[in-house]
């Protein structure tokens, strides 16, 4: 059952969520955050995610970069400049996908299980598509999901502003997802072997 959101849908009482074991960075690829096809507010979005990424690494959490393989001619077509990941990822897993859901046909679920991950923060693009689909499956798998409001983004849909699309995507997840206003509210805890992987995961 979905209950009416409190505090604007944010974590009740405005408190910080419990620490997470992993950071899933969804489709933070150059074509979505730089150049003419960047999402609105891409600079601030990328900066918030970069700061969160740095803290996750420093605190020993698992970091997984999700990389979308778009169709021919798309901004994220494999091998193009727009397809390249934005963040540095030394020793961090990269999971390539062809569907919205990062768990669909990929080793993501097994990777999280192997590291004993129970709670994840999910950031990236696009809010109502790949971020939402990945969050839904994470919840269905019994994982705790934290979604920082300033660390996911999307495009406008017709006359619907991009920030409204993102807010609706958040609330469509129901009350099991933990919404926080700012990425700086997310805390991490270390997991064993978080940065020991040197070989990317591929779908």
mmCIF file of C-alpha atoms in Angstrom:
data_model
loop_
_atom_site.group_PDB
_atom_site.id
_atom_site.type_symbol
_atom_site.label_atom_id
_atom_site.label_comp_id
_atom_site.label_asym_id
_atom_site.label_seq_id
_atom_site.Cartn_x
_atom_site.Cartn_y
_atom_site.Cartn_z
ATOM 1 C CA UNK A 1 0.000 0.000 0.000
ATOM 2 C CA UNK A 2 1.302 3.462 -0.865
ATOM 3 C CA UNK A 3 0.769 6.095 1.808
ATOM 4 C CA UNK A 4 0.605 9.850 1.198
ATOM 5 C CA UNK A 5 4.139 11.283 1.205
ATOM 6 C CA UNK A 6 5.284 13.282 4.205
ATOM 7 C CA UNK A 7 7.869 16.053 4.206
ATOM 8 C CA UNK A 8 7.375 16.476 0.476
ATOM 9 C CA UNK A 9 8.070 12.774 0.005
ATOM 10 C CA UNK A 10 11.466 12.971 1.701
ATOM 11 C CA UNK A 11 12.773 10.773 4.508
ATOM 12 C CA UNK A 12 10.342 11.321 7.429
ATOM 13 C CA UNK A 13 11.494 14.001 9.854
ATOM 14 C CA UNK A 14 14.148 15.210 7.436
ATOM 15 C CA UNK A 15 16.676 12.854 8.989
ATOM 16 C CA UNK A 16 19.517 11.179 7.151
ATOM 17 C CA UNK A 17 18.870 7.650 5.851
ATOM 18 C CA UNK A 18 20.756 4.668 7.220
ATOM 19 C CA UNK A 19 24.122 4.097 5.497
ATOM 20 C CA UNK A 20 24.192 2.269 2.178
ATOM 21 C CA UNK A 21 26.592 -0.438 1.022
ATOM 22 C CA UNK A 22 26.734 0.487 -2.658
ATOM 23 C CA UNK A 23 26.400 3.359 -5.084
ATOM 24 C CA UNK A 24 24.823 2.586 -8.459
ATOM 25 C CA UNK A 25 25.688 5.285 -11.008
ATOM 26 C CA UNK A 26 23.178 4.862 -13.814
ATOM 27 C CA UNK A 27 24.092 5.975 -17.344
ATOM 28 C CA UNK A 28 26.251 8.952 -16.357
ATOM 29 C CA UNK A 29 27.600 9.096 -19.900
ATOM 30 C CA UNK A 30 28.993 12.097 -21.716
ATOM 31 C CA UNK A 31 26.144 12.450 -24.181
ATOM 32 C CA UNK A 32 23.651 12.937 -21.347
ATOM 33 C CA UNK A 33 25.600 15.526 -19.350
ATOM 34 C CA UNK A 34 27.673 17.422 -21.926
ATOM 35 C CA UNK A 35 26.970 18.989 -25.301
ATOM 36 C CA UNK A 36 23.680 19.815 -27.018
ATOM 37 C CA UNK A 37 21.788 16.752 -25.757
ATOM 38 C CA UNK A 38 22.668 17.167 -22.090
ATOM 39 C CA UNK A 39 19.816 16.999 -19.588
ATOM 40 C CA UNK A 40 18.791 20.312 -17.976
ATOM 41 C CA UNK A 41 21.004 21.198 -15.017
ATOM 42 C CA UNK A 42 23.623 18.689 -16.130
ATOM 43 C CA UNK A 43 26.528 20.568 -14.556
ATOM 44 C CA UNK A 44 25.046 20.598 -11.067
ATOM 45 C CA UNK A 45 23.829 17.026 -11.462
ATOM 46 C CA UNK A 46 27.259 15.743 -12.488
ATOM 47 C CA UNK A 47 28.925 17.673 -9.656
ATOM 48 C CA UNK A 48 26.575 16.206 -7.031
ATOM 49 C CA UNK A 49 27.175 12.684 -8.330
ATOM 50 C CA UNK A 50 30.943 13.206 -8.505
ATOM 51 C CA UNK A 51 31.053 14.327 -4.869
ATOM 52 C CA UNK A 52 28.938 11.333 -3.825
ATOM 53 C CA UNK A 53 31.177 9.015 -5.836
ATOM 54 C CA UNK A 54 34.289 10.375 -4.128
ATOM 55 C CA UNK A 55 32.788 9.777 -0.679
ATOM 56 C CA UNK A 56 31.651 6.266 -1.595
ATOM 57 C CA UNK A 57 35.173 5.399 -2.698
ATOM 58 C CA UNK A 58 36.750 6.962 0.386
ATOM 59 C CA UNK A 59 34.432 5.074 2.717
ATOM 60 C CA UNK A 60 34.928 1.704 1.023
ATOM 61 C CA UNK A 61 31.454 1.229 -0.430
ATOM 62 C CA UNK A 62 30.898 -0.751 -3.592
ATOM 63 C CA UNK A 63 30.578 1.486 -6.661
ATOM 64 C CA UNK A 64 28.989 0.149 -9.835
ATOM 65 C CA UNK A 65 28.889 2.179 -13.044
ATOM 66 C CA UNK A 66 25.968 1.305 -15.315
ATOM 67 C CA UNK A 67 26.629 2.005 -19.002
ATOM 68 C CA UNK A 68 23.790 2.000 -21.504
ATOM 69 C CA UNK A 69 24.332 0.651 -25.008
ATOM 70 C CA UNK A 70 22.000 2.815 -27.081
ATOM 71 C CA UNK A 71 20.799 2.050 -30.609
ATOM 72 C CA UNK A 72 22.616 3.116 -33.739
ATOM 73 C CA UNK A 73 22.556 6.894 -34.094
ATOM 74 C CA UNK A 74 21.654 7.532 -30.454
ATOM 75 C CA UNK A 75 23.717 9.823 -28.239
ATOM 76 C CA UNK A 76 24.851 6.731 -26.293
ATOM 77 C CA UNK A 77 25.620 4.475 -29.249
ATOM 78 C CA UNK A 78 28.478 2.163 -28.171
ATOM 79 C CA UNK A 79 31.918 3.356 -29.165
ATOM 80 C CA UNK A 80 30.911 6.998 -29.592
ATOM 81 C CA UNK A 81 32.069 9.920 -27.472
ATOM 82 C CA UNK A 82 28.608 10.265 -25.968
ATOM 83 C CA UNK A 83 28.671 6.641 -24.805
ATOM 84 C CA UNK A 84 31.768 7.138 -22.642
ATOM 85 C CA UNK A 85 31.377 7.187 -18.862
ATOM 86 C CA UNK A 86 32.011 10.480 -17.079
ATOM 87 C CA UNK A 87 33.466 9.401 -13.736
ATOM 88 C CA UNK A 88 36.857 7.807 -13.094
ATOM 89 C CA UNK A 89 36.399 4.147 -12.238
ATOM 90 C CA UNK A 90 39.758 2.583 -11.312
ATOM 91 C CA UNK A 91 39.030 -0.775 -9.730
ATOM 92 C CA UNK A 92 35.254 -0.300 -9.971
ATOM 93 C CA UNK A 93 32.803 -2.518 -11.814
ATOM 94 C CA UNK A 94 31.153 -1.428 -15.041
ATOM 95 C CA UNK A 95 27.909 -3.151 -16.014
ATOM 96 C CA UNK A 96 26.741 -2.623 -19.585
ATOM 97 C CA UNK A 97 23.063 -2.905 -20.404
ATOM 98 C CA UNK A 98 20.699 -2.650 -23.354
ATOM 99 C CA UNK A 99 17.434 -2.234 -21.408
ATOM 100 C CA UNK A 100 16.193 0.384 -18.943
ATOM 101 C CA UNK A 101 16.541 -1.962 -15.971
ATOM 102 C CA UNK A 102 20.215 -2.418 -15.049
ATOM 103 C CA UNK A 103 19.408 -5.848 -13.585
ATOM 104 C CA UNK A 104 17.832 -7.131 -16.822
ATOM 105 C CA UNK A 105 20.200 -9.590 -18.496
ATOM 106 C CA UNK A 106 23.262 -8.316 -16.619
ATOM 107 C CA UNK A 107 25.445 -9.565 -13.740
ATOM 108 C CA UNK A 108 24.417 -6.666 -11.478
ATOM 109 C CA UNK A 109 22.289 -8.760 -9.131
ATOM 110 C CA UNK A 110 25.004 -11.373 -8.690
ATOM 111 C CA UNK A 111 27.617 -8.671 -8.123
ATOM 112 C CA UNK A 112 25.609 -7.065 -5.335
ATOM 113 C CA UNK A 113 24.924 -10.439 -3.739
ATOM 114 C CA UNK A 114 28.598 -11.389 -3.874
ATOM 115 C CA UNK A 115 29.489 -8.290 -1.867
ATOM 116 C CA UNK A 116 26.648 -8.728 0.615
ATOM 117 C CA UNK A 117 24.955 -5.490 -0.412
ATOM 118 C CA UNK A 118 21.647 -4.803 1.339
ATOM 119 C CA UNK A 119 21.174 -1.093 0.719
ATOM 120 C CA UNK A 120 21.983 0.981 -2.364
ATOM 121 C CA UNK A 121 21.942 4.631 -3.392
ATOM 122 C CA UNK A 122 20.883 5.083 -7.004
ATOM 123 C CA UNK A 123 21.850 8.157 -9.024
ATOM 124 C CA UNK A 124 22.120 9.153 -12.682
ATOM 125 C CA UNK A 125 19.810 9.462 -15.685
ATOM 126 C CA UNK A 126 17.081 9.295 -16.813
ATOM 127 C CA UNK A 127 14.818 9.655 -13.771
ATOM 128 C CA UNK A 128 11.649 8.114 -15.193
ATOM 129 C CA UNK A 129 13.409 5.483 -17.280
ATOM 130 C CA UNK A 130 16.635 3.741 -16.292
ATOM 131 C CA UNK A 131 16.876 5.175 -12.766
ATOM 132 C CA UNK A 132 13.268 4.248 -12.028
ATOM 133 C CA UNK A 133 13.429 0.796 -13.635
ATOM 134 C CA UNK A 134 16.615 -0.078 -11.761
ATOM 135 C CA UNK A 135 15.211 1.197 -8.467
ATOM 136 C CA UNK A 136 12.023 -0.844 -8.924
ATOM 137 C CA UNK A 137 13.932 -4.064 -9.425
ATOM 138 C CA UNK A 138 16.251 -3.302 -6.519
ATOM 139 C CA UNK A 139 13.198 -2.875 -4.289
ATOM 140 C CA UNK A 140 11.644 -6.061 -5.669
ATOM 141 C CA UNK A 141 14.849 -7.913 -4.773
ATOM 142 C CA UNK A 142 14.523 -6.749 -1.178
ATOM 143 C CA UNK A 143 17.200 -4.074 -1.272
ATOM 144 C CA UNK A 144 16.863 -0.780 0.532
ATOM 145 C CA UNK A 145 16.937 2.064 -2.009
ATOM 146 C CA UNK A 146 17.996 5.647 -1.314
ATOM 147 C CA UNK A 147 17.311 8.186 -4.046
ATOM 148 C CA UNK A 148 18.967 11.615 -3.623
ATOM 149 C CA UNK A 149 16.796 14.275 -5.239
ATOM 150 C CA UNK A 150 19.719 16.337 -6.574
ATOM 151 C CA UNK A 151 21.542 13.347 -8.042
ATOM 152 C CA UNK A 152 19.193 12.153 -10.768
ATOM 153 C CA UNK A 153 17.815 14.014 -13.746
ATOM 154 C CA UNK A 154 16.005 13.829 -17.050
ATOM 155 C CA UNK A 155 14.606 15.814 -19.967
ATOM 156 C CA UNK A 156 11.340 17.729 -20.181
ATOM 157 C CA UNK A 157 8.426 15.766 -21.626
ATOM 158 C CA UNK A 158 6.602 18.122 -23.956
ATOM 159 C CA UNK A 159 5.390 20.990 -21.797
ATOM 160 C CA UNK A 160 6.172 19.156 -18.546
ATOM 161 C CA UNK A 161 9.391 20.579 -17.031
ATOM 162 C CA UNK A 162 12.222 18.159 -16.397
ATOM 163 C CA UNK A 163 12.178 18.713 -12.632
ATOM 164 C CA UNK A 164 8.475 17.772 -12.523
ATOM 165 C CA UNK A 165 9.165 14.603 -14.486
ATOM 166 C CA UNK A 166 11.878 13.692 -11.973
ATOM 167 C CA UNK A 167 9.615 14.354 -8.971
ATOM 168 C CA UNK A 168 6.793 12.253 -10.413
ATOM 169 C CA UNK A 169 9.258 9.423 -11.112
ATOM 170 C CA UNK A 170 10.355 9.514 -7.472
ATOM 171 C CA UNK A 171 6.847 9.303 -6.058
ATOM 172 C CA UNK A 172 5.824 6.597 -8.520
ATOM 173 C CA UNK A 173 8.249 4.293 -6.718
ATOM 174 C CA UNK A 174 5.974 4.311 -3.680
ATOM 175 C CA UNK A 175 6.895 4.669 -0.047
ATOM 176 C CA UNK A 176 9.542 1.949 0.069
ATOM 177 C CA UNK A 177 12.101 4.121 -1.697
ATOM 178 C CA UNK A 178 13.872 6.536 0.650
ATOM 179 C CA UNK A 179 13.962 10.004 -0.885
ATOM 180 C CA UNK A 180 16.485 12.540 0.398
ATOM 181 C CA UNK A 181 16.822 16.162 -0.641
ATOM 182 C CA UNK A 182 20.577 16.177 -1.156
ATOM 183 C CA UNK A 183 23.294 13.687 -2.013
ATOM 184 C CA UNK A 184 25.365 14.989 0.896
ATOM 185 C CA UNK A 185 22.826 13.315 3.224
ATOM 186 C CA UNK A 186 23.811 9.853 1.994
ATOM 187 C CA UNK A 187 26.237 7.939 4.215
ATOM 188 C CA UNK A 188 28.205 4.853 3.219
ATOM 189 C CA UNK A 189 29.609 1.805 4.900
ATOM 190 C CA UNK A 190 32.451 -0.256 3.522
ATOM 191 C CA UNK A 191 32.091 -3.706 1.995
ATOM 192 C CA UNK A 192 34.852 -6.259 1.602
ATOM 193 C CA UNK A 193 36.639 -6.166 -1.738
ATOM 194 C CA UNK A 194 34.710 -3.146 -2.977
ATOM 195 C CA UNK A 195 37.503 -1.850 -5.203
ATOM 196 C CA UNK A 196 39.377 -5.059 -5.892
ATOM 197 C CA UNK A 197 37.800 -5.624 -9.296
ATOM 198 C CA UNK A 198 39.894 -4.562 -12.254
ATOM 199 C CA UNK A 199 37.834 -6.287 -14.954
ATOM 200 C CA UNK A 200 34.530 -4.715 -16.003
ATOM 201 C CA UNK A 201 31.295 -6.688 -15.874
ATOM 202 C CA UNK A 202 29.544 -6.904 -19.243
ATOM 203 C CA UNK A 203 26.053 -7.931 -20.136
#
